[in-house]
């Protein structure tokens, strides 16, 4: 058969723009900003259809821990594929979900001994909110049903999760669909006035929370926080002192603490769980993003024996009757187990201490750059803000920086004026340095 090649082949990008509605995107902006078709990935690198290499500085939306096409994770998934790809988790169980639950529990020293699964991060947040709400009903305190969240916090975009999210642009159109919540001050260390420390800001924020709890605790089920870094909220970092204070206040006023570690968990903060920096455990802890190494949708909500026991009853309706079709998917759990094995066998948390120093070195130029404010780092997250007066085209800075990053071989996605990197943990020192210089070049082009 003779193959006639199309003289005007339609590119994959054009077909995507015609048929795929992309997430978190005003599609019209793709008239002027590029959509990139990725053909493959290896390690910290992505390759587009033309073969251009891009350094994945943001771990593909904070999910990828050990590089693209990681041999150990690939192997774990293909081996699991030969056994069982999926089975419902109601009435059934399987080795990957059991082993993963046991390992995660062990990582909390048994403090959070029960693991409930879902697929996306937002669903894990919904689970924590629903469990807390239901717990208080089961304990004869049905009036405890409101949630507290933090200014500038982000917990996902389904309706329950969006209600506890304080990012105006995501909420704007949906306000009337969202339940009322209390929003309290963020302990964002950037708020420190001259002479004040991050701990001072943390204590001031906790004092305000205390005043709210004192007045309203009878109506409050839980407070939800992103421990140490409000990632979607422009990588706002804060002192672990805040978490210690919140834990104490939650105990005092009988309010649950939900630690949303979807972005900061899995070693991102420097410890496996960010709460460990404060030496506290929450009542609910959510994980997603990195847990499957960035391979498959997997999320989970861990909780305590006390919460679990409250639902344990002869009555069906006292159970936690929540499910998703792909709850505890064996392939995703196998990927997650492979990740936990890599953490152990390659001493990842220890090695990351060196790697985060490499990152700091790669961006040392930014510390003394007069166009930059609030250089900050927490483990494997490094961020800084660009001063308004240095930006050529405010409003489109993030997109221009994204484009200029691409031209310099780096995938970055600034949030507002904040430039950050959050790379996979397999980055080499050379790749870290390359990241630093690519981003400097992109910045020089974007700024005045
Ligand atoms: C990304 C994120 C979520 C939502 O996860 P999805 O998988 O996108 O639904 C929730 N909380 C935090 C802290 C996140 O960073």
mmCIF file with all atom_site columns, C-alpha atoms and ligand atoms in Angstrom, residues 61-62 119-123 125 154-158 161 226 229 231-232 260-264 286 288-289 299, ligand 1:
data_model
loop_
_atom_site.group_PDB
_atom_site.id
_atom_site.type_symbol
_atom_site.label_atom_id
_atom_site.label_alt_id
_atom_site.label_comp_id
_atom_site.label_asym_id
_atom_site.label_entity_id
_atom_site.label_seq_id
_atom_site.pdbx_PDB_ins_code
_atom_site.Cartn_x
_atom_site.Cartn_y
_atom_site.Cartn_z
_atom_site.occupancy
_atom_site.B_iso_or_equiv
_atom_site.pdbx_formal_charge
_atom_site.auth_seq_id
_atom_site.auth_comp_id
_atom_site.auth_asym_id
_atom_site.auth_atom_id
_atom_site.pdbx_PDB_model_num
ATOM   1  C CA . UNK A 1 61  ? 3.094   19.925 39.192 1.00 0.00 ? 61  UNK A CA 1
ATOM   2  C CA . UNK A 1 62  ? 4.915   18.693 42.308 1.00 0.00 ? 62  UNK A CA 1
ATOM   3  C CA . UNK A 1 119 ? -7.474  9.088  43.677 1.00 0.00 ? 119 UNK A CA 1
ATOM   4  C CA . UNK A 1 120 ? -6.943  12.857 43.583 1.00 0.00 ? 120 UNK A CA 1
ATOM   5  C CA . UNK A 1 121 ? -5.737  15.209 46.260 1.00 0.00 ? 121 UNK A CA 1
ATOM   6  C CA . UNK A 1 122 ? -8.992  17.117 46.480 1.00 0.00 ? 122 UNK A CA 1
ATOM   7  C CA . UNK A 1 123 ? -10.838 13.863 47.225 1.00 0.00 ? 123 UNK A CA 1
ATOM   8  C CA . UNK A 1 125 ? -9.349  16.587 51.508 1.00 0.00 ? 125 UNK A CA 1
ATOM   9  C CA . UNK A 1 154 ? -5.092  25.839 48.941 1.00 0.00 ? 154 UNK A CA 1
ATOM   10 C CA . UNK A 1 155 ? -6.695  22.418 49.297 1.00 0.00 ? 155 UNK A CA 1
ATOM   11 C CA . UNK A 1 156 ? -8.047  21.549 45.857 1.00 0.00 ? 156 UNK A CA 1
ATOM   12 C CA . UNK A 1 157 ? -10.932 22.507 43.645 1.00 0.00 ? 157 UNK A CA 1
ATOM   13 C CA . UNK A 1 158 ? -13.859 20.201 44.275 1.00 0.00 ? 158 UNK A CA 1
ATOM   14 C CA . UNK A 1 161 ? -11.991 21.457 49.164 1.00 0.00 ? 161 UNK A CA 1
ATOM   15 C CA . UNK A 1 226 ? -0.760  23.062 54.758 1.00 0.00 ? 226 UNK A CA 1
ATOM   16 C CA . UNK A 1 229 ? 4.547   25.837 53.098 1.00 0.00 ? 229 UNK A CA 1
ATOM   17 C CA . UNK A 1 231 ? 2.471   25.975 48.105 1.00 0.00 ? 231 UNK A CA 1
ATOM   18 C CA . UNK A 1 232 ? -0.208  27.199 45.703 1.00 0.00 ? 232 UNK A CA 1
ATOM   19 C CA . UNK A 1 260 ? -2.870  18.632 54.188 1.00 0.00 ? 260 UNK A CA 1
ATOM   20 C CA . UNK A 1 261 ? 0.528   17.245 53.178 1.00 0.00 ? 261 UNK A CA 1
ATOM   21 C CA . UNK A 1 262 ? -0.466  16.639 49.574 1.00 0.00 ? 262 UNK A CA 1
ATOM   22 C CA . UNK A 1 263 ? 2.290   18.980 48.376 1.00 0.00 ? 263 UNK A CA 1
ATOM   23 C CA . UNK A 1 264 ? 4.695   19.125 51.342 1.00 0.00 ? 264 UNK A CA 1
ATOM   24 C CA . UNK A 1 286 ? -3.682  13.827 53.563 1.00 0.00 ? 286 UNK A CA 1
ATOM   25 C CA . UNK A 1 288 ? -1.265  12.630 47.165 1.00 0.00 ? 288 UNK A CA 1
ATOM   26 C CA . UNK A 1 289 ? 0.938   14.140 44.411 1.00 0.00 ? 289 UNK A CA 1
ATOM   27 C CA . UNK A 1 299 ? -4.454  9.986  47.362 1.00 0.00 ? 299 UNK A CA 1
HETATM 28 C C1 . LIG B 2 .   ? -2.510  19.939 44.739 1.00 0.00 ? 1   LIG B C1 1
HETATM 29 C C2 . LIG B 2 .   ? -3.058  20.083 46.085 1.00 0.00 ? 1   LIG B C2 1
HETATM 30 C C3 . LIG B 2 .   ? -4.342  19.603 46.403 1.00 0.00 ? 1   LIG B C3 1
HETATM 31 C C4 . LIG B 2 .   ? -5.281  19.030 45.374 1.00 0.00 ? 1   LIG B C4 1
HETATM 32 O O1 . LIG B 2 .   ? -4.787  17.855 44.775 1.00 0.00 ? 1   LIG B O1 1
HETATM 33 P P1 . LIG B 2 .   ? -5.399  17.425 43.354 1.00 0.00 ? 1   LIG B P1 1
HETATM 34 O O2 . LIG B 2 .   ? -4.785  16.108 43.085 1.00 0.00 ? 1   LIG B O2 1
HETATM 35 O O3 . LIG B 2 .   ? -4.950  18.483 42.386 1.00 0.00 ? 1   LIG B O3 1
HETATM 36 O O4 . LIG B 2 .   ? -6.867  17.383 43.506 1.00 0.00 ? 1   LIG B O4 1
HETATM 37 C C5 . LIG B 2 .   ? -4.765  19.715 47.708 1.00 0.00 ? 1   LIG B C5 1
HETATM 38 N N1 . LIG B 2 .   ? -3.996  20.263 48.652 1.00 0.00 ? 1   LIG B N1 1
HETATM 39 C C6 . LIG B 2 .   ? -2.763  20.729 48.386 1.00 0.00 ? 1   LIG B C6 1
HETATM 40 C C7 . LIG B 2 .   ? -1.934  21.278 49.500 1.00 0.00 ? 1   LIG B C7 1
HETATM 41 C C8 . LIG B 2 .   ? -2.255  20.677 47.093 1.00 0.00 ? 1   LIG B C8 1
HETATM 42 O O5 . LIG B 2 .   ? -1.049  21.190 46.823 1.00 0.00 ? 1   LIG B O5 1
#
